[in-house]
PDB file of C-alpha atoms in Angstrom:
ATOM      1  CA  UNK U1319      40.246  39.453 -23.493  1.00  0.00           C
ATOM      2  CA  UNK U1320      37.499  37.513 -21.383  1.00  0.00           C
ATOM      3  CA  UNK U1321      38.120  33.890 -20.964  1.00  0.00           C
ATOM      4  CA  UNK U1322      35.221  32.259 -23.063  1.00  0.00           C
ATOM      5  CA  UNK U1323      32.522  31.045 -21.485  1.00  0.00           C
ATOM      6  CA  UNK U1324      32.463  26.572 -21.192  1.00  0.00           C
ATOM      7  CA  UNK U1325      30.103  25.475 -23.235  1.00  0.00           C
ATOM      8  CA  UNK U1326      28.877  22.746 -20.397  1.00  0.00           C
ATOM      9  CA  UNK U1327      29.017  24.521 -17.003  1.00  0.00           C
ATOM     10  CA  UNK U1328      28.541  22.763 -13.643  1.00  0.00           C
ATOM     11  CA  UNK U1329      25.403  25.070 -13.887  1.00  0.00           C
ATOM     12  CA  UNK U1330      24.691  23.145 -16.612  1.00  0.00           C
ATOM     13  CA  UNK U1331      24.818  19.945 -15.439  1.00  0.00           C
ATOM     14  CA  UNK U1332      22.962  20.560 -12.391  1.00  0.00           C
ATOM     15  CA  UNK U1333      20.056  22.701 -14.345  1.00  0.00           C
ATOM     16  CA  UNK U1334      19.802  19.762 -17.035  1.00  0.00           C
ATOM     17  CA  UNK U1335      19.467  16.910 -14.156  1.00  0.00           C
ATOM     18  CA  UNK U1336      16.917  18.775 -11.621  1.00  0.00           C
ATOM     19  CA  UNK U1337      14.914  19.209 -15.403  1.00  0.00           C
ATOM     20  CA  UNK U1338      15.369  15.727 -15.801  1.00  0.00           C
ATOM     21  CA  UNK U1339      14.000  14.859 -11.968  1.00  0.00           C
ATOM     22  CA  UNK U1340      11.084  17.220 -12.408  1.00  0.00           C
ATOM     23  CA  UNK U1341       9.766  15.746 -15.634  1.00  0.00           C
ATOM     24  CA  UNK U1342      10.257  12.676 -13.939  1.00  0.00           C
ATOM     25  CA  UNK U1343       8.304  13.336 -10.849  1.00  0.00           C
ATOM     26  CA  UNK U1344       5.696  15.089 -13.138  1.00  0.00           C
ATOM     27  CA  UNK U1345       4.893  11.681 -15.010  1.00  0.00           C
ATOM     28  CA  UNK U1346       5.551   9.845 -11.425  1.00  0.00           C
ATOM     29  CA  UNK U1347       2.794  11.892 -10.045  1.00  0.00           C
ATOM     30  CA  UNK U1348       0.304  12.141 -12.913  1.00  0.00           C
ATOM     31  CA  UNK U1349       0.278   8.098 -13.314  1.00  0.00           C
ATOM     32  CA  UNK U1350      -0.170   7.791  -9.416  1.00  0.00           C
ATOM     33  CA  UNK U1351      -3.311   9.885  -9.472  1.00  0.00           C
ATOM     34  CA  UNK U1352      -4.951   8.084 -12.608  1.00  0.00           C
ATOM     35  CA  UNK U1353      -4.112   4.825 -10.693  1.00  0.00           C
ATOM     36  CA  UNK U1354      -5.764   6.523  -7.517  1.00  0.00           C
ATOM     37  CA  UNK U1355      -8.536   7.860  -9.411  1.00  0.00           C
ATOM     38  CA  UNK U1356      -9.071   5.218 -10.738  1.00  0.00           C
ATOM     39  CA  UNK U1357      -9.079   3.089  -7.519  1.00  0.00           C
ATOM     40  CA  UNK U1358     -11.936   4.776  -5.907  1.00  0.00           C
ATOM     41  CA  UNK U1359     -15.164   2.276  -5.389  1.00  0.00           C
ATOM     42  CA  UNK U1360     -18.206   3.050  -6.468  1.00  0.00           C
ATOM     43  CA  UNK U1361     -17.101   6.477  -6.448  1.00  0.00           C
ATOM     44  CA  UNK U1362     -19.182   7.626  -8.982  1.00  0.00           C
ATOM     45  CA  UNK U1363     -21.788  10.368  -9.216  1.00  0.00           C
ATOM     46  CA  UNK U1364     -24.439  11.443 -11.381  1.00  0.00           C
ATOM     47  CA  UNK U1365     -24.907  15.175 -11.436  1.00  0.00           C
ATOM     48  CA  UNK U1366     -28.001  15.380 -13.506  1.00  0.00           C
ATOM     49  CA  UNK U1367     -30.802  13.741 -14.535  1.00  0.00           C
ATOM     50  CA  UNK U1368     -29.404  14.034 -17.962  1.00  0.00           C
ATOM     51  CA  UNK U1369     -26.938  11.271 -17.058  1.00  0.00           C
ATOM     52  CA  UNK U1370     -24.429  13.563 -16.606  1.00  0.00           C
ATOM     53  CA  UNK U1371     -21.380  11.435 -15.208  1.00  0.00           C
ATOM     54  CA  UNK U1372     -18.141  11.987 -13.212  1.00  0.00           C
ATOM     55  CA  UNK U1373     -15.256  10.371 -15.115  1.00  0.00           C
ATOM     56  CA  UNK U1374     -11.664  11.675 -14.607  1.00  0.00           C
ATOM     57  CA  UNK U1375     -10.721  14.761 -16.934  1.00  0.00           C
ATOM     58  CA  UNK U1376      -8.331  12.392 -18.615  1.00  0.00           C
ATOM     59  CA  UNK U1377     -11.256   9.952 -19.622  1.00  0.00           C
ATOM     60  CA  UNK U1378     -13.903  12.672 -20.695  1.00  0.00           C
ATOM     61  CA  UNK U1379     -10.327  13.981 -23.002  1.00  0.00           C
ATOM     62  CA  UNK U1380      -9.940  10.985 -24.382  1.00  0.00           C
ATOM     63  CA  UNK U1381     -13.603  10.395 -25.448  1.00  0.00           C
ATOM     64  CA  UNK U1382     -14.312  13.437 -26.582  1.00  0.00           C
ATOM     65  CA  UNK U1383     -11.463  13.092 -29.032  1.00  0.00           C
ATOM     66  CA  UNK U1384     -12.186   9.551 -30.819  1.00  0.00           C
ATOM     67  CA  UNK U1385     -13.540   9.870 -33.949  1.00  0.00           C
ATOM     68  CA  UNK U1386     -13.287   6.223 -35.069  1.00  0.00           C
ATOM     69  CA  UNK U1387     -16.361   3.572 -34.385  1.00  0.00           C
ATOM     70  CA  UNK U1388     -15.784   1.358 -31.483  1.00  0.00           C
ATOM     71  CA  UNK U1389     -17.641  -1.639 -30.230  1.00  0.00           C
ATOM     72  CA  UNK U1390     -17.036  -2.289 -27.039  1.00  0.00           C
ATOM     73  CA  UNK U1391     -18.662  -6.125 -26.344  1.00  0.00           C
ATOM     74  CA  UNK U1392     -19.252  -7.393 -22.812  1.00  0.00           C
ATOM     75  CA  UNK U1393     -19.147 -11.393 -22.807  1.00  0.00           C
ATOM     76  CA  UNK U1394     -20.203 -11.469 -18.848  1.00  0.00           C
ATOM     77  CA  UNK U1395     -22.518 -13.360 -17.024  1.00  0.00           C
ATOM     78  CA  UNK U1396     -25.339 -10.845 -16.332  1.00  0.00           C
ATOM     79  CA  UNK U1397     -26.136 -12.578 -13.040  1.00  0.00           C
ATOM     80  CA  UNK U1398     -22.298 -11.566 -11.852  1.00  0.00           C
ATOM     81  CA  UNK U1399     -22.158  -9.451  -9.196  1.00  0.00           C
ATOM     82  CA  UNK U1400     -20.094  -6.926 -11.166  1.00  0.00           C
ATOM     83  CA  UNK U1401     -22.170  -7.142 -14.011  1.00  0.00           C
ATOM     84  CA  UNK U1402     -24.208  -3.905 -13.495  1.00  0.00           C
ATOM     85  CA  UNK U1403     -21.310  -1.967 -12.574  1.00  0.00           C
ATOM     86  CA  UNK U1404     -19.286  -2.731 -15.461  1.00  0.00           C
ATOM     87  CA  UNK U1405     -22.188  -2.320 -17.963  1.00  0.00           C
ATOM     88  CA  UNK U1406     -23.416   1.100 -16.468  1.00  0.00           C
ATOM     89  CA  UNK U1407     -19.621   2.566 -16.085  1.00  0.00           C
ATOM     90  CA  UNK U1408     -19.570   1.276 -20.353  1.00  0.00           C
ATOM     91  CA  UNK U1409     -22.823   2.899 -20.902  1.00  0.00           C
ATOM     92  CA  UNK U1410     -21.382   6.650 -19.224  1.00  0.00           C
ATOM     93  CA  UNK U1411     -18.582   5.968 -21.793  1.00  0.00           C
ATOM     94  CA  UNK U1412     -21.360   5.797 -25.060  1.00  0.00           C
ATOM     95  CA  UNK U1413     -22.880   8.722 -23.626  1.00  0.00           C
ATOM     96  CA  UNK U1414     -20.353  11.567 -23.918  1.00  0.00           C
ATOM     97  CA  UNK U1415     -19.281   9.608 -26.839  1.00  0.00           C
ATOM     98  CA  UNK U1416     -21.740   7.716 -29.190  1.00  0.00           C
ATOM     99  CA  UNK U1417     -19.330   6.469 -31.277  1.00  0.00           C
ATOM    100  CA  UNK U1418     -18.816   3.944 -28.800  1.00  0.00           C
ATOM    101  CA  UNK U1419     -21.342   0.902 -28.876  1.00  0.00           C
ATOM    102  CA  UNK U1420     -21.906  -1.181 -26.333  1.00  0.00           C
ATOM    103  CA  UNK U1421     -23.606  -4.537 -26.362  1.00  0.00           C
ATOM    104  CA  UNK U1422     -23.594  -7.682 -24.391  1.00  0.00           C
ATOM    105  CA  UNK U1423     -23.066 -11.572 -24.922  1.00  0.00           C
ATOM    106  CA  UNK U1424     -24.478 -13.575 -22.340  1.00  0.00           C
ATOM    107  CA  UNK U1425     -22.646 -16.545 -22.438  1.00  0.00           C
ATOM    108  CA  UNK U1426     -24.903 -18.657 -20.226  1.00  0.00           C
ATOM    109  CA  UNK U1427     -27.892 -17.345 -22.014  1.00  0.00           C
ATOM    110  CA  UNK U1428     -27.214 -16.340 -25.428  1.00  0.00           C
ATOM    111  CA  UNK U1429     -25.167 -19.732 -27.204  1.00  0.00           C
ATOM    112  CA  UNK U1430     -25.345 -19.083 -30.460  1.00  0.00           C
ATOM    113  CA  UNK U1431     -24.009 -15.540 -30.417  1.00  0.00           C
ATOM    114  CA  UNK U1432     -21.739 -16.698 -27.371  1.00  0.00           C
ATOM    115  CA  UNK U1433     -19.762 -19.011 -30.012  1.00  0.00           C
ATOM    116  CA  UNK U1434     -19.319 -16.776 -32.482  1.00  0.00           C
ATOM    117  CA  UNK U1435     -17.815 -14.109 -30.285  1.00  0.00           C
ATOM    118  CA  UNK U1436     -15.757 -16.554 -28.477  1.00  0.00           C
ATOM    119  CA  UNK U1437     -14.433 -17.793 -32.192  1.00  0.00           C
ATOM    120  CA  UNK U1438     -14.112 -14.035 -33.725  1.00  0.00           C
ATOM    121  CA  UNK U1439     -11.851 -12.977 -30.622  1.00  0.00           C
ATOM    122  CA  UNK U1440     -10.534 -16.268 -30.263  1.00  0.00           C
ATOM    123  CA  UNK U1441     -11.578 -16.371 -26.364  1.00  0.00           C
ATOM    124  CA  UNK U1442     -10.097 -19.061 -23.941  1.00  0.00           C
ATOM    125  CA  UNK U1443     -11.807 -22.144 -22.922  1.00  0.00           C
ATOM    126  CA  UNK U1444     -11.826 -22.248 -19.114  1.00  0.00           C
ATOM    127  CA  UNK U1445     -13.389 -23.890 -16.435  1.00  0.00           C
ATOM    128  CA  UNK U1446     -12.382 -21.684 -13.484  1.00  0.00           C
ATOM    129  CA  UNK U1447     -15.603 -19.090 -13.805  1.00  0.00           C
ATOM    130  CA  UNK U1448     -13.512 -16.328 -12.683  1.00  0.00           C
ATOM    131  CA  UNK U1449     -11.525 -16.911 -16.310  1.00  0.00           C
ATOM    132  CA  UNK U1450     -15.183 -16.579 -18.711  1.00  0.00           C
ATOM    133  CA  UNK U1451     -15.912 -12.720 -18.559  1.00  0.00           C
ATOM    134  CA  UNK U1452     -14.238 -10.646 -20.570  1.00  0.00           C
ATOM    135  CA  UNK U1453     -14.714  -6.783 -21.882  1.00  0.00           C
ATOM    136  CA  UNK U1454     -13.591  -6.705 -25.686  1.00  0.00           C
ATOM    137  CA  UNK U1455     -13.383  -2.981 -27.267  1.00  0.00           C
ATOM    138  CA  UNK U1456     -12.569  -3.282 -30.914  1.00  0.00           C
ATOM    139  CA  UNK U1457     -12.028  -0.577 -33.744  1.00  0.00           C
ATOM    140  CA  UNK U1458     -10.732  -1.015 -36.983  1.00  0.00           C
ATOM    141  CA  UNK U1459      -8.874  -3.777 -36.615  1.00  0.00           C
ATOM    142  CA  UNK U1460      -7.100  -3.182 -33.593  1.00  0.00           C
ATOM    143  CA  UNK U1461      -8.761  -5.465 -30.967  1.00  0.00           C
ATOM    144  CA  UNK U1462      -8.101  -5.289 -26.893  1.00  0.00           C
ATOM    145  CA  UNK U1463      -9.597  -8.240 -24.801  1.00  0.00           C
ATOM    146  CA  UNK U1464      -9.410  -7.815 -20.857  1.00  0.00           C
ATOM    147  CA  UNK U1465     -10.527 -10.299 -18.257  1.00  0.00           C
ATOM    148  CA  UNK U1466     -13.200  -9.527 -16.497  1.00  0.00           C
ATOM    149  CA  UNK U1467     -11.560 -11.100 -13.019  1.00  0.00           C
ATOM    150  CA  UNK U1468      -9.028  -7.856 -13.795  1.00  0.00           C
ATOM    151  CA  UNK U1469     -11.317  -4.628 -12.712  1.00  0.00           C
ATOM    152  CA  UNK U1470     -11.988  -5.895  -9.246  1.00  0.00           C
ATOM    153  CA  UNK U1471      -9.567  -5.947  -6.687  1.00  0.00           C
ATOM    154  CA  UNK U1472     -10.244  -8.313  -3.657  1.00  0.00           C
ATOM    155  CA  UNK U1473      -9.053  -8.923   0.043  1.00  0.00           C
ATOM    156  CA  UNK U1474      -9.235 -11.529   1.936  1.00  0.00           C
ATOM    157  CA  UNK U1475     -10.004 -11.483   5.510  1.00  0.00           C
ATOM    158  CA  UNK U1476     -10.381 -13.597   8.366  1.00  0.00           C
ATOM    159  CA  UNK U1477     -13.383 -14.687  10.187  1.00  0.00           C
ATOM    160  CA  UNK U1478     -13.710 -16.764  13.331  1.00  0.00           C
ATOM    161  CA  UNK U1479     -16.619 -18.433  14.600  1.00  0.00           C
ATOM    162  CA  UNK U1480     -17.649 -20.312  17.279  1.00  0.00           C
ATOM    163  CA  UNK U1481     -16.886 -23.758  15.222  1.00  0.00           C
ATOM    164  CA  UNK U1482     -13.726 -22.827  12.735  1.00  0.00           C
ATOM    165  CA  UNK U1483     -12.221 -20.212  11.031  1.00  0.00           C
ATOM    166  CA  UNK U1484     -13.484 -19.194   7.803  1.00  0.00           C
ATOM    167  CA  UNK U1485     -11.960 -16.733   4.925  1.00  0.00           C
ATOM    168  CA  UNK U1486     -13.896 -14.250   3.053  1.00  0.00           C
ATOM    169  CA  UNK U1487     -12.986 -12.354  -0.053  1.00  0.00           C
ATOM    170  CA  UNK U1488     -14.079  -8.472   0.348  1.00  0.00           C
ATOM    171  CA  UNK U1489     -13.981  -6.385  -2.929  1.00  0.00           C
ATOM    172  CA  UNK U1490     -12.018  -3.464  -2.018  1.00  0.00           C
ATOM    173  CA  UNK U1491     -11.587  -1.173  -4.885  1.00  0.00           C
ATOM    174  CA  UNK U1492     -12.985  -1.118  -8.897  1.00  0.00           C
ATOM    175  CA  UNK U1493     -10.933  -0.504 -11.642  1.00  0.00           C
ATOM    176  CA  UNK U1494     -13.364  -0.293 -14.191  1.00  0.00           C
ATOM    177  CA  UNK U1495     -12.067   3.221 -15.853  1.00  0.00           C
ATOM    178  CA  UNK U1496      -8.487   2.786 -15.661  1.00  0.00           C
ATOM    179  CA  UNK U1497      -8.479  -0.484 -17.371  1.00  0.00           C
ATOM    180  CA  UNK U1498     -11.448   0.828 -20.172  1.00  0.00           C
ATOM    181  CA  UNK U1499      -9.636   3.814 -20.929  1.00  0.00           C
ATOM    182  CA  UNK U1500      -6.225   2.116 -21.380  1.00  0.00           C
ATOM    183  CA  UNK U1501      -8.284  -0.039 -24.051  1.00  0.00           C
ATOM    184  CA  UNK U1502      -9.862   2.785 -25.431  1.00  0.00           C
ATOM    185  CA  UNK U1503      -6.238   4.167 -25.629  1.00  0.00           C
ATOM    186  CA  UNK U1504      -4.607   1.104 -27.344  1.00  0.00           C
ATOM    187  CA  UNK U1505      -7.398   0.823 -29.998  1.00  0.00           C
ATOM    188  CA  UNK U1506      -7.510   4.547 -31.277  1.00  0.00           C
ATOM    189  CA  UNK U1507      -4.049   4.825 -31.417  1.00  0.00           C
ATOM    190  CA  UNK U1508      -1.578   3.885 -33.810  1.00  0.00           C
ATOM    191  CA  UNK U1509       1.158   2.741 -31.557  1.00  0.00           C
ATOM    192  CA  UNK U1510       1.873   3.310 -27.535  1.00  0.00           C
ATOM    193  CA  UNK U1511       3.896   5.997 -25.877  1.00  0.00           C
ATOM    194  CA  UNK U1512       7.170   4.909 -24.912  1.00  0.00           C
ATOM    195  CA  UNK U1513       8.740   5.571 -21.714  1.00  0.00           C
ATOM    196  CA  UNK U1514      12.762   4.504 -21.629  1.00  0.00           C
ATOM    197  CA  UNK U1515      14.845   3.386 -18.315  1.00  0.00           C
ATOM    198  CA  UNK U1516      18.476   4.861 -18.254  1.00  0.00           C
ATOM    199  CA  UNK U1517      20.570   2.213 -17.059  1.00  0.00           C
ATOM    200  CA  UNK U1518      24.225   2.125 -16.581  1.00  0.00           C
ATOM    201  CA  UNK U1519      24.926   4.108 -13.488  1.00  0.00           C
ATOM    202  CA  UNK U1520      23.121   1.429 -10.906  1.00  0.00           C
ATOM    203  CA  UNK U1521      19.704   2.819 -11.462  1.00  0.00           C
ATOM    204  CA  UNK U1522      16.924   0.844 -10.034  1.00  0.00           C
ATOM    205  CA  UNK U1523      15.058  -1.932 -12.773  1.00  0.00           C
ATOM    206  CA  UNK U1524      11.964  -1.574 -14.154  1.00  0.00           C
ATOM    207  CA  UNK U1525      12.008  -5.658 -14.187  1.00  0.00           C
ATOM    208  CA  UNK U1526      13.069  -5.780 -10.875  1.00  0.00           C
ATOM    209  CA  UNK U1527      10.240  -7.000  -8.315  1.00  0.00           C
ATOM    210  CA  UNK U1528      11.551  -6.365  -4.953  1.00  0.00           C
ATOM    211  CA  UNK U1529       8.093  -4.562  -2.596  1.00  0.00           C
ATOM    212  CA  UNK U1530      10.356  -1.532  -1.290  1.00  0.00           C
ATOM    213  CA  UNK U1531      12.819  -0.700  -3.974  1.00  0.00           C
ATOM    214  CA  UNK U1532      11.992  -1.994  -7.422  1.00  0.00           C
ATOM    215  CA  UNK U1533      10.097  -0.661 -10.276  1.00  0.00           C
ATOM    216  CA  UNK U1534       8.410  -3.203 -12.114  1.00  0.00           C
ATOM    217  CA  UNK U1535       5.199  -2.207 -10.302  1.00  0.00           C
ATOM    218  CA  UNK U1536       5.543   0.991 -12.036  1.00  0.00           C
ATOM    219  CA  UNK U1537       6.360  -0.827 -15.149  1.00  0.00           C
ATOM    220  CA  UNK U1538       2.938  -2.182 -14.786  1.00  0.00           C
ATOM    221  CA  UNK U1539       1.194   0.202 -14.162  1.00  0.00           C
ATOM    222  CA  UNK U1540       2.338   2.512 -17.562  1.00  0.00           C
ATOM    223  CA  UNK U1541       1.561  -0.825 -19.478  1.00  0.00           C
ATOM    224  CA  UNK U1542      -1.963  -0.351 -17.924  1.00  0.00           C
ATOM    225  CA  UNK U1543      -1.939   3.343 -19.353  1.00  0.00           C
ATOM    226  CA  UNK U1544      -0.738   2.180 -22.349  1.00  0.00           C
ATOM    227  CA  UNK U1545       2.927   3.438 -22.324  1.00  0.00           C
ATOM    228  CA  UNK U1546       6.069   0.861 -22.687  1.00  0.00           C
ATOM    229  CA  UNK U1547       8.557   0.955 -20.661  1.00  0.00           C
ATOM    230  CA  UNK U1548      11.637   0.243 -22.851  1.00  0.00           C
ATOM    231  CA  UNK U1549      16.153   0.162 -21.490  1.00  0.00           C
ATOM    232  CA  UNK U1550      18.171   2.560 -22.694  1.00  0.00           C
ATOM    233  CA  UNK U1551      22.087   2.973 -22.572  1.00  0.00           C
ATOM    234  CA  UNK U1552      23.184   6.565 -23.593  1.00  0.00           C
ATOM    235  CA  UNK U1553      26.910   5.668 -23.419  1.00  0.00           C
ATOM    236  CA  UNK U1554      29.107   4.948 -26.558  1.00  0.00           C
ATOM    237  CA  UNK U1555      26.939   6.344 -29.605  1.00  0.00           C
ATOM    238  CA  UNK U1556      23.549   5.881 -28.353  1.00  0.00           C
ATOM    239  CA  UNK U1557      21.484   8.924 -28.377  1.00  0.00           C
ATOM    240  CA  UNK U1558      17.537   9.127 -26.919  1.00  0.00           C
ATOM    241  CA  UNK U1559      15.623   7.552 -29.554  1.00  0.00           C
ATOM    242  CA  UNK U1560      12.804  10.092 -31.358  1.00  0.00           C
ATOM    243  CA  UNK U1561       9.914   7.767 -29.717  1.00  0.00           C
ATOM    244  CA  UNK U1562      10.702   8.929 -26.322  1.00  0.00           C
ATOM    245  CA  UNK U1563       8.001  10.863 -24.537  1.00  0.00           C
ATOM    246  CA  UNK U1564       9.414   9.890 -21.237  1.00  0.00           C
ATOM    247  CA  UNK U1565      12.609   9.538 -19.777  1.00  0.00           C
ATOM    248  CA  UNK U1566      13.231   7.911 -16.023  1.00  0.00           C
ATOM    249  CA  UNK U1567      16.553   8.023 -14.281  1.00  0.00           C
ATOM    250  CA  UNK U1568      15.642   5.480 -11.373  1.00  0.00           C
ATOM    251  CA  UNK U1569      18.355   6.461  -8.409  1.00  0.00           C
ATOM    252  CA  UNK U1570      21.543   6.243 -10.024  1.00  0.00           C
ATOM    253  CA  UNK U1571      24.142   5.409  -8.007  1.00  0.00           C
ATOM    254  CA  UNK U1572      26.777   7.019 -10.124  1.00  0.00           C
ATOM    255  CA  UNK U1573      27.475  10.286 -12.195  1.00  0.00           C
ATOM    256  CA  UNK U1574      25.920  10.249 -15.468  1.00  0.00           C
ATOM    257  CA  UNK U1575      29.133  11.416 -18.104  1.00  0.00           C
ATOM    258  CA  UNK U1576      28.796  15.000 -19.518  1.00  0.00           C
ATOM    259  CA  UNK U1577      28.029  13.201 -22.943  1.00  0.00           C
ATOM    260  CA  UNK U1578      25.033  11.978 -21.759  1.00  0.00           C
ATOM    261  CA  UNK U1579      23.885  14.953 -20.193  1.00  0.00           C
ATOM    262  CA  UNK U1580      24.023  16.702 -23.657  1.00  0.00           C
ATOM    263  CA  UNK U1581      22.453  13.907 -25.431  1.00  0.00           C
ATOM    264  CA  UNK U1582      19.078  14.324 -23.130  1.00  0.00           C
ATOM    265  CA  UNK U1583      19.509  18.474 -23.172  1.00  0.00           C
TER     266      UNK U1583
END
């Protein structure tokens, strides 16, 4: 009679972690190019004179499936040098969706209504200029407020003239539809994705800050997308909770156990 077959095979193990690695580098890769897309200045085209606009495939899906009403309120100084940018990127948004609304408070201009947004969102006082724009989406009852100082990223560089040397801030890259998709993300859904860190074989930590090695970056940048990062221990009786739609095994160090290879088969 044949020997019968293991039920967990070295095949086994090795098919179920390069699985594992390629999901992984599937999510690692998708996230990088909405965070690259998203990075492009001024990279945007109009390819009609219908206003026909060039978000990323993963913007147009979202808007094209919100069915709820969502005001979207800029509270911006119209004289910022941003201003247009931000309201025309907003304005592409209402168009391949109307359900999305977009108006703007003028805070320097407009008092009155200036007060009453700053009370209904419950807006910080602040004197630093850089701290009084924000970008508000709302939609039944779930409210996201962003500072406006967030969707531009600057650089400073050095200048030398014949007297001193100076330092200028150059504006390097917009991220105007990563961070208003994100929003539009957290207030049309009901809760975020979740995306859990195995730990317990030396992996690398998603708190961790170091430039070259750790992962809190990354962390960030899901948080941006909307997905949070959680720990998870699969050892003793823990299994992969039912909310995860994305597992990372950061460099391990060690072997994960055969137990824990069946839990995330």
């Amino acid at each position: 009679m044949a020997k019968e077959k293991p039920s967990f095979s070295l095949g086994r193990k090795w098919g179920i972690g390069f699985d594992v690695v390629v999901r992984t580098l599937v999510v690692l890769v998708v996230v990088v190019m909405v965070n690259h897309l998203a990075g492009k200045f001024f990279e945007r085209r109009y390819l009609s004179s219908a206003a026909q606009i060039d978000l990323s495939p993963r913007t147009l899906s979202l808007l094209k499936s919100v069915t709820n009403d969502v005001k979207i309120t800029l509270y911006y100084d119209k004289d910022d040098n941003f201003y247009s940018t931000v309201r025309t990127l907003l304005d592409d948004y209402s168009r391949v969706n109307p359900r999305l609304k977009v108006t703007t408070v003028d805070y320097l201009r407009d008092a009155a209504r200036a007060v009453k947004v700053k009370n209904d969102y419950q807006l910080p006082s602040a004197a630093d200029k850089s701290e009084k724009n924000f970008v508000i989406f709302d939609s039944e009852g779930r409210r996201n407020v962003q500072n406006g100082s967030l969707l531009v990223d600057y650089q400073t560089e050095r200048t030398t003239n014949v007297n001193e040397m100076e330092f200028t801030r150059k504006a390097v890259a917009f991220r105007g539809e990563m961070m208003f998709t994100s929003m539009l993300l957290a207030v049309t859904s009901a809760k975020p994705m979740k995306a859990y860190f195995l730990e317990g074989h030396g992996e690398q930590s998603i708190t961790d800050d170091d430039d070259e090695m750790g992962y809190s970056k990354f962390g960030g940048l899901l948080v941006q997308n909307y997905i949070q990062p959680a720990k998870l221990s699969l050892l003793g009786t823990n299994a992969v909770p039912d909310d995860c739609n994305l597992l990372v095994i950061a460099g391990p160090t060690t072997a994960l156990a055969d137990i824990e290879l069946d839990r995330i088969n």
